[in-house]
PDB file of C-alpha atoms (C1' of nucleotides) in Angstrom:
ATOM      1  CA  MET I   1     224.840-110.372 -58.298  1.00 54.00           C
ATOM      2  CA  LYS I   2     226.834-110.743 -55.099  1.00 55.00           C
ATOM      3  CA  ASN I   3     223.812-111.924 -53.114  1.00 64.00           C
ATOM      4  CA  ASN I   4     223.103-114.602 -55.637  1.00 71.00           C
ATOM      5  CA  TYR I   5     226.617-115.908 -55.218  1.00 78.00           C
ATOM      6  CA  LEU I   6     226.241-116.028 -51.447  1.00 86.00           C
ATOM      7  CA  TYR I   7     223.090-118.090 -51.620  1.00 94.00           C
ATOM      8  CA  ARG I   8     224.581-120.485 -54.133  1.00 96.00           C
ATOM      9  CA  GLU I   9     227.959-121.130 -52.556  1.00 97.00           C
ATOM     10  CA  LYS I  10     227.232-120.932 -48.843  1.00 97.00           C
ATOM     11  CA  LYS I  11     227.599-124.322 -47.150  1.00 98.00           C
ATOM     12  CA  ILE I  12     224.473-124.696 -45.093  1.00 98.00           C
ATOM     13  CA  MET I  13     222.746-128.009 -45.783  1.00 98.00           C
ATOM     14  CA  THR I  14     223.100-131.210 -43.811  1.00 98.00           C
ATOM     15  CA  MET I  15     223.282-134.698 -45.265  1.00 98.00           C
ATOM     16  CA  LYS I  16     219.561-135.403 -44.963  1.00 98.00           C
ATOM     17  CA  THR I  17     218.579-132.409 -47.046  1.00 98.00           C
ATOM     18  CA  VAL I  18     221.146-133.339 -49.655  1.00 98.00           C
ATOM     19  CA  THR I  19     219.870-136.901 -50.007  1.00 98.00           C
ATOM     20  CA  GLU I  20     216.355-135.522 -50.389  1.00 97.00           C
ATOM     21  CA  MET I  21     217.358-133.005 -53.037  1.00 97.00           C
ATOM     22  CA  THR I  22     219.659-135.239 -55.064  1.00 98.00           C
ATOM     23  CA  GLY I  23     218.051-138.635 -54.588  1.00 97.00           C
ATOM     24  CA  LEU I  24     221.485-140.064 -53.790  1.00 98.00           C
ATOM     25  CA  SER I  25     222.306-142.190 -50.731  1.00 98.00           C
ATOM     26  CA  GLU I  26     224.483-140.994 -47.870  1.00 98.00           C
ATOM     27  CA  ARG I  27     226.947-143.674 -48.881  1.00 98.00           C
ATOM     28  CA  GLN I  28     227.223-142.362 -52.418  1.00 98.00           C
ATOM     29  CA  ILE I  29     227.669-138.767 -51.291  1.00 98.00           C
ATOM     30  CA  ARG I  30     230.380-139.674 -48.775  1.00 98.00           C
ATOM     31  CA  TYR I  31     232.123-141.877 -51.305  1.00 98.00           C
ATOM     32  CA  TYR I  32     232.317-139.070 -53.858  1.00 98.00           C
ATOM     33  CA  GLU I  33     233.966-137.018 -51.139  1.00 98.00           C
ATOM     34  CA  THR I  34     236.656-139.667 -50.548  1.00 98.00           C
ATOM     35  CA  GLN I  35     237.242-139.577 -54.307  1.00 98.00           C
ATOM     36  CA  LYS I  36     237.763-135.796 -54.110  1.00 97.00           C
ATOM     37  CA  LEU I  37     234.795-134.946 -56.285  1.00 98.00           C
ATOM     38  CA  ILE I  38     232.942-132.876 -53.713  1.00 98.00           C
ATOM     39  CA  PHE I  39     234.138-130.737 -50.802  1.00 98.00           C
ATOM     40  CA  PRO I  40     231.656-130.062 -48.016  1.00 98.00           C
ATOM     41  CA  GLU I  41     232.621-127.947 -45.031  1.00 98.00           C
ATOM     42  CA  ARG I  42     232.531-129.328 -41.516  1.00 98.00           C
ATOM     43  CA  THR I  43     231.085-127.826 -38.380  1.00 96.00           C
ATOM     44  CA  CYS I  44     233.311-127.869 -35.314  1.00 95.00           C
ATOM     45  CA  SER I  45     231.584-131.052 -34.227  1.00 96.00           C
ATOM     46  CA  GLY I  46     232.248-132.711 -37.567  1.00 97.00           C
ATOM     47  CA  THR I  47     228.942-132.740 -39.449  1.00 98.00           C
ATOM     48  CA  ARG I  48     229.134-131.966 -43.158  1.00 98.00           C
ATOM     49  CA  ARG I  49     227.604-128.859 -44.724  1.00 98.00           C
ATOM     50  CA  TYR I  50     226.766-128.534 -48.425  1.00 98.00           C
ATOM     51  CA  SER I  51     225.818-125.622 -50.687  1.00 98.00           C
ATOM     52  CA  PHE I  52     223.288-125.361 -53.522  1.00 98.00           C
ATOM     53  CA  SER I  53     226.289-125.426 -55.784  1.00 97.00           C
ATOM     54  CA  ASP I  54     227.335-128.765 -54.253  1.00 98.00           C
ATOM     55  CA  ILE I  55     223.854-130.155 -54.904  1.00 98.00           C
ATOM     56  CA  GLU I  56     224.145-129.259 -58.569  1.00 98.00           C
ATOM     57  CA  ARG I  57     227.610-130.730 -58.745  1.00 98.00           C
ATOM     58  CA  LEU I  58     226.427-133.959 -57.114  1.00 98.00           C
ATOM     59  CA  MET I  59     223.649-134.375 -59.649  1.00 98.00           C
ATOM     60  CA  ASP I  60     226.150-133.802 -62.420  1.00 98.00           C
ATOM     61  CA  ILE I  61     228.475-136.433 -60.943  1.00 98.00           C
ATOM     62  CA  ALA I  62     225.637-138.933 -60.526  1.00 98.00           C
ATOM     63  CA  GLU I  63     224.672-138.516 -64.159  1.00 98.00           C
ATOM     64  CA  LYS I  64     228.228-139.144 -65.337  1.00 98.00           C
ATOM     65  CA  ILE I  65     228.571-142.249 -63.205  1.00 98.00           C
ATOM     66  CA  GLU I  66     225.331-143.618 -64.590  1.00 97.00           C
ATOM     67  CA  ASP I  67     226.861-143.105 -68.021  1.00 97.00           C
ATOM     68  CA  GLY I  68     229.793-145.284 -66.993  1.00 97.00           C
ATOM     69  CA  VAL I  69     232.348-142.576 -66.298  1.00 98.00           C
ATOM     70  CA  LEU I  70     234.798-143.537 -63.524  1.00 98.00           C
ATOM     71  CA  THR I  71     235.203-141.294 -60.493  1.00 98.00           C
ATOM     72  CA  ARG I  72     238.872-140.861 -61.247  1.00 97.00           C
ATOM     73  CA  GLU I  73     238.060-139.661 -64.733  1.00 98.00           C
ATOM     74  CA  ILE I  74     235.661-137.127 -63.295  1.00 98.00           C
ATOM     75  CA  ARG I  75     238.329-136.022 -60.844  1.00 97.00           C
ATOM     76  CA  ASP I  76     240.999-135.738 -63.536  1.00 97.00           C
ATOM     77  CA  ASP I  77     238.639-133.619 -65.609  1.00 96.00           C
ATOM     78  CA  LEU I  78     238.071-131.386 -62.618  1.00 94.00           C
ATOM     79  CA  TYR I  79     241.795-130.959 -62.066  1.00 94.00           C
ATOM     80  CA  LYS I  80     242.437-130.262 -65.745  1.00 95.00           C
ATOM     81  CA  ARG I  81     239.806-127.560 -65.727  1.00 94.00           C
ATOM     82  CA  ARG I  82     241.302-126.013 -62.603  1.00 92.00           C
ATOM     83  CA  LYS I  83     244.760-126.081 -64.128  1.00 93.00           C
ATOM     84  CA  LYS I  84     243.479-124.341 -67.238  1.00 94.00           C
ATOM     85  CA  VAL I  85     241.921-121.608 -65.139  1.00 93.00           C
ATOM     86  CA  LEU I  86     245.151-121.149 -63.196  1.00 94.00           C
ATOM     87  CA  ILE I  87     247.208-120.904 -66.374  1.00 94.00           C
ATOM     88  CA  GLN I  88     244.899-118.254 -67.769  1.00 92.00           C
ATOM     89  CA  GLU I  89     245.092-116.306 -64.526  1.00 91.00           C
ATOM     90  CA  THR I  90     248.868-116.543 -64.588  1.00 92.00           C
ATOM     91  CA  LYS I  91     248.979-115.192 -68.144  1.00 89.00           C
ATOM     92  CA  ARG I  92     246.842-112.258 -67.146  1.00 87.00           C
ATOM     93  CA  LEU I  93     249.441-111.123 -64.597  1.00 82.00           C
TER      94      LEU I  93
ATOM     95  CA  MET G   1     215.888-114.504 -61.933  1.00 54.00           C
ATOM     96  CA  LYS G   2     213.973-117.675 -61.177  1.00 55.00           C
ATOM     97  CA  ASN G   3     217.042-119.486 -59.854  1.00 64.00           C
ATOM     98  CA  ASN G   4     217.766-116.708 -57.421  1.00 70.00           C
ATOM     99  CA  TYR G   5     214.280-117.059 -55.997  1.00 79.00           C
ATOM    100  CA  LEU G   6     214.743-120.794 -55.570  1.00 86.00           C
ATOM    101  CA  TYR G   7     217.952-120.381 -53.589  1.00 94.00           C
ATOM    102  CA  ARG G   8     216.450-117.688 -51.379  1.00 96.00           C
ATOM    103  CA  GLU G   9     213.133-119.277 -50.541  1.00 97.00           C
ATOM    104  CA  LYS G  10     213.936-122.979 -50.439  1.00 97.00           C
ATOM    105  CA  LYS G  11     213.668-124.383 -46.914  1.00 98.00           C
ATOM    106  CA  ILE G  12     216.866-126.326 -46.422  1.00 98.00           C
ATOM    107  CA  MET G  13     218.653-125.326 -43.237  1.00 98.00           C
ATOM    108  CA  THR G  14     218.400-127.016 -39.861  1.00 98.00           C
ATOM    109  CA  MET G  15     218.266-125.272 -36.501  1.00 98.00           C
ATOM    110  CA  LYS G  16     221.996-125.415 -35.860  1.00 98.00           C
ATOM    111  CA  THR G  17     222.878-123.589 -39.056  1.00 98.00           C
ATOM    112  CA  VAL G  18     220.257-120.969 -38.283  1.00 98.00           C
ATOM    113  CA  THR G  19     221.592-120.279 -34.792  1.00 98.00           C
ATOM    114  CA  GLU G  20     225.074-119.935 -36.287  1.00 97.00           C
ATOM    115  CA  MET G  21     223.954-117.555 -39.004  1.00 97.00           C
ATOM    116  CA  THR G  22     221.661-115.382 -36.892  1.00 98.00           C
ATOM    117  CA  GLY G  23     223.348-115.529 -33.510  1.00 97.00           C
ATOM    118  CA  LEU G  24     219.948-116.281 -31.945  1.00 98.00           C
ATOM    119  CA  SER G  25     219.262-119.152 -29.546  1.00 98.00           C
ATOM    120  CA  GLU G  26     217.126-122.146 -30.445  1.00 98.00           C
ATOM    121  CA  ARG G  27     214.688-120.977 -27.797  1.00 98.00           C
ATOM    122  CA  GLN G  28     214.291-117.581 -29.428  1.00 98.00           C
ATOM    123  CA  ILE G  29     213.814-119.015 -32.881  1.00 98.00           C
ATOM    124  CA  ARG G  30     211.187-121.497 -31.704  1.00 98.00           C
ATOM    125  CA  TYR G  31     209.430-118.837 -29.686  1.00 98.00           C
ATOM    126  CA  TYR G  32     209.106-116.547 -32.704  1.00 98.00           C
ATOM    127  CA  GLU G  33     207.500-119.460 -34.457  1.00 98.00           C
ATOM    128  CA  THR G  34     204.859-119.883 -31.726  1.00 98.00           C
ATOM    129  CA  GLN G  35     204.197-116.162 -32.123  1.00 98.00           C
ATOM    130  CA  LYS G  36     203.593-116.694 -35.845  1.00 97.00           C
ATOM    131  CA  LEU G  37     206.493-114.540 -36.965  1.00 98.00           C
ATOM    132  CA  ILE G  38     208.354-117.233 -38.834  1.00 98.00           C
ATOM    133  CA  PHE G  39     207.195-120.329 -40.680  1.00 98.00           C
ATOM    134  CA  PRO G  40     209.730-123.117 -41.170  1.00 98.00           C
ATOM    135  CA  GLU G  41     208.789-126.279 -42.998  1.00 98.00           C
ATOM    136  CA  ARG G  42     208.990-129.664 -41.327  1.00 98.00           C
ATOM    137  CA  THR G  43     210.480-132.886 -42.572  1.00 96.00           C
ATOM    138  CA  CYS G  44     208.320-135.984 -42.216  1.00 95.00           C
ATOM    139  CA  SER G  45     210.163-136.756 -38.983  1.00 96.00           C
ATOM    140  CA  GLY G  46     209.453-133.312 -37.599  1.00 97.00           C
ATOM    141  CA  THR G  47     212.698-131.368 -37.861  1.00 98.00           C
ATOM    142  CA  ARG G  48     212.396-127.729 -38.923  1.00 98.00           C
ATOM    143  CA  ARG G  49     213.840-126.400 -42.178  1.00 98.00           C
ATOM    144  CA  TYR G  50     214.578-122.733 -42.839  1.00 98.00           C
ATOM    145  CA  SER G  51     215.407-120.698 -45.953  1.00 98.00           C
ATOM    146  CA  PHE G  52     217.870-117.848 -46.512  1.00 98.00           C
ATOM    147  CA  SER G  53     214.805-115.646 -46.575  1.00 97.00           C
ATOM    148  CA  ASP G  54     213.874-116.912 -43.096  1.00 98.00           C
ATOM    149  CA  ILE G  55     217.358-116.062 -41.851  1.00 98.00           C
ATOM    150  CA  GLU G  56     216.965-112.501 -43.052  1.00 98.00           C
ATOM    151  CA  ARG G  57     213.519-112.276 -41.520  1.00 98.00           C
ATOM    152  CA  LEU G  58     214.803-113.581 -38.177  1.00 98.00           C
ATOM    153  CA  MET G  59     217.530-110.971 -38.058  1.00 98.00           C
ATOM    154  CA  ASP G  60     214.938-108.314 -38.811  1.00 98.00           C
ATOM    155  CA  ILE G  61     212.718-109.622 -36.008  1.00 98.00           C
ATOM    156  CA  ALA G  62     215.605-109.743 -33.547  1.00 98.00           C
ATOM    157  CA  GLU G  63     216.469-106.139 -34.304  1.00 98.00           C
ATOM    158  CA  LYS G  64     212.903-104.998 -33.698  1.00 98.00           C
ATOM    159  CA  ILE G  65     212.679-106.874 -30.409  1.00 98.00           C
ATOM    160  CA  GLU G  66     215.908-105.286 -29.256  1.00 97.00           C
ATOM    161  CA  ASP G  67     214.267-101.947 -30.008  1.00 96.00           C
ATOM    162  CA  GLY G  68     211.422-102.862 -27.685  1.00 97.00           C
ATOM    163  CA  VAL G  69     208.822-103.841 -30.279  1.00 97.00           C
ATOM    164  CA  LEU G  70     206.477-106.592 -29.017  1.00 98.00           C
ATOM    165  CA  THR G  71     206.097-109.806 -30.981  1.00 98.00           C
ATOM    166  CA  ARG G  72     202.382-109.181 -31.395  1.00 97.00           C
ATOM    167  CA  GLU G  73     203.096-105.784 -32.911  1.00 98.00           C
ATOM    168  CA  ILE G  74     205.484-107.369 -35.376  1.00 98.00           C
ATOM    169  CA  ARG G  75     202.868-109.974 -36.192  1.00 97.00           C
ATOM    170  CA  ASP G  76     200.107-107.387 -36.629  1.00 97.00           C
ATOM    171  CA  ASP G  77     202.372-105.447 -38.995  1.00 96.00           C
ATOM    172  CA  LEU G  78     202.970-108.610 -40.979  1.00 94.00           C
ATOM    173  CA  TYR G  79     199.241-109.285 -41.243  1.00 94.00           C
ATOM    174  CA  LYS G  80     198.479-105.699 -42.263  1.00 95.00           C
ATOM    175  CA  ARG G  81     201.062-105.876 -45.008  1.00 94.00           C
ATOM    176  CA  ARG G  82     199.619-109.146 -46.248  1.00 92.00           C
ATOM    177  CA  LYS G  83     196.106-107.736 -46.224  1.00 92.00           C
ATOM    178  CA  LYS G  84     197.255-104.750 -48.251  1.00 94.00           C
ATOM    179  CA  VAL G  85     198.814-107.045 -50.845  1.00 93.00           C
ATOM    180  CA  LEU G  86     195.624-109.113 -51.050  1.00 94.00           C
ATOM    181  CA  ILE G  87     193.471-106.012 -51.522  1.00 94.00           C
ATOM    182  CA  GLN G  88     195.688-104.803 -54.345  1.00 92.00           C
ATOM    183  CA  GLU G  89     195.564-108.199 -55.994  1.00 91.00           C
ATOM    184  CA  THR G  90     191.769-108.232 -55.663  1.00 92.00           C
ATOM    185  CA  LYS G  91     191.507-104.809 -57.329  1.00 89.00           C
ATOM    186  CA  ARG G  92     193.639-105.997 -60.209  1.00 87.00           C
ATOM    187  CA  LEU G  93     191.089-108.717 -61.066  1.00 82.00           C
TER     188      LEU G  93
ATOM    189  C1'  DC D   1     206.746-111.057 -22.314  1.00 90.21           C
ATOM    190  C1'  DG D   2     210.728-113.117 -23.933  1.00 90.21           C
ATOM    191  C1'  DT D   3     214.253-116.239 -22.822  1.00 90.21           C
ATOM    192  C1'  DG D   4     217.223-119.692 -20.139  1.00 90.21           C
ATOM    193  C1'  DT D   5     217.579-124.320 -18.748  1.00 90.21           C
ATOM    194  C1'  DA D   6     217.382-129.393 -17.479  1.00 90.21           C
ATOM    195  C1'  DA D   7     214.862-133.742 -19.031  1.00 90.21           C
ATOM    196  C1'  DG D   8     214.178-137.527 -21.859  1.00 90.21           C
ATOM    197  C1'  DG D   9     213.266-139.431 -26.120  1.00 90.21           C
ATOM    198  C1'  DA D  10     213.686-139.621 -31.104  1.00 90.21           C
ATOM    199  C1'  DA D  11     216.072-138.648 -35.392  1.00 90.21           C
ATOM    200  C1'  DT D  12     220.559-137.579 -37.559  1.00 90.21           C
ATOM    201  C1'  DT D  13     225.352-138.076 -38.550  1.00 90.21           C
ATOM    202  C1'  DC D  14     229.814-140.107 -38.324  1.00 90.21           C
ATOM    203  C1'  DT D  15     233.487-143.667 -38.971  1.00 90.21           C
ATOM    204  C1'  DG D  16     235.439-148.101 -40.040  1.00 90.21           C
ATOM    205  C1'  DA D  17     234.321-152.531 -41.643  1.00 90.21           C
ATOM    206  C1'  DC D  18     232.385-156.544 -44.145  1.00 90.21           C
ATOM    207  C1'  DA D  19     230.166-157.760 -48.471  1.00 90.21           C
ATOM    208  C1'  DC D  20     229.708-158.202 -53.517  1.00 90.21           C
ATOM    209  C1'  DG D  21     231.991-158.182 -57.698  1.00 90.21           C
TER     210       DG D  21
ATOM    211  C1'  DC J   1     234.781-149.855 -58.423  1.00 90.21           C
ATOM    212  C1'  DG J   2     230.820-148.134 -56.451  1.00 90.21           C
ATOM    213  C1'  DT J   3     227.376-149.064 -53.197  1.00 90.21           C
ATOM    214  C1'  DG J   4     224.574-151.484 -49.424  1.00 90.21           C
ATOM    215  C1'  DT J   5     224.332-152.478 -44.693  1.00 90.21           C
ATOM    216  C1'  DA J   6     224.674-153.302 -39.524  1.00 90.21           C
ATOM    217  C1'  DA J   7     227.245-151.311 -35.411  1.00 90.21           C
ATOM    218  C1'  DG J   8     227.942-148.157 -31.888  1.00 90.21           C
ATOM    219  C1'  DG J   9     228.808-143.710 -30.381  1.00 90.21           C
ATOM    220  C1'  DA J  10     228.275-138.737 -30.626  1.00 90.21           C
ATOM    221  C1'  DA J  11     225.760-134.600 -31.884  1.00 90.21           C
ATOM    222  C1'  DT J  12     221.212-132.625 -33.047  1.00 90.21           C
ATOM    223  C1'  DT J  13     216.428-131.693 -32.538  1.00 90.21           C
ATOM    224  C1'  DC J  14     212.001-131.853 -30.401  1.00 90.21           C
ATOM    225  C1'  DT J  15     208.369-130.990 -26.833  1.00 90.21           C
ATOM    226  C1'  DG J  16     206.491-129.562 -22.446  1.00 90.21           C
ATOM    227  C1'  DA J  17     207.644-127.550 -18.210  1.00 90.21           C
ATOM    228  C1'  DC J  18     209.642-124.696 -14.471  1.00 90.21           C
ATOM    229  C1'  DA J  19     211.767-120.211 -13.678  1.00 90.21           C
ATOM    230  C1'  DC J  20     212.105-115.129 -13.675  1.00 90.21           C
ATOM    231  C1'  DG J  21     209.662-111.016 -13.905  1.00 90.21           C
TER     232       DG J  21
END
DNA sequence: CGTGTAAGGAATTCTGACACG
DNA sequence: CGTGTAAGGAATTCTGACACG
């Protein structure tokens, strides 16, 4: 459903809400951003905005880190997956 | 879908995001709250939190007010609709 | 009635840095 | 490496009030 997608992907939450929903600290959330694991939008004045999808991704990241996975491994995995998707899309054309 | 409901009804947005999404002023949004047309949650520190559902409701309210409908008429309509739902639920028992 | 605005305080967010390890 | 924290400034939010009509 298109509406469902809009709700899930729209970047609308501020940091506070995200810490409440994920249980992570601001520090952790900002650090994962510097490591290119998460990509919030910014308002014109510079405050971050997250989506429900980001929340889910953050909880996934947190779980992996607890299991001892390094942020760069998580990032490499993310890039590999993206590459795969791009290759498949290229083949389709 | 249960997930869809969660995204739509969860109170997660702050005032700024709501003004951006609805085009309404903070003043208008707070006023509609005093008139019991909209019911944001509050964090422990007192800041309001709105859901996607609230956004849609606010845009509906704004449209009615532009058409000259009074806030108390909108509220009375809301109460009537709720009463109707309650009566139907009562009958079902 | 519905909305704008200035006022002043409180809560939020941001960045860059020091710390530990 | 991943996270905590104190620092200081900027942006956000809140309430109660005055204003217009």
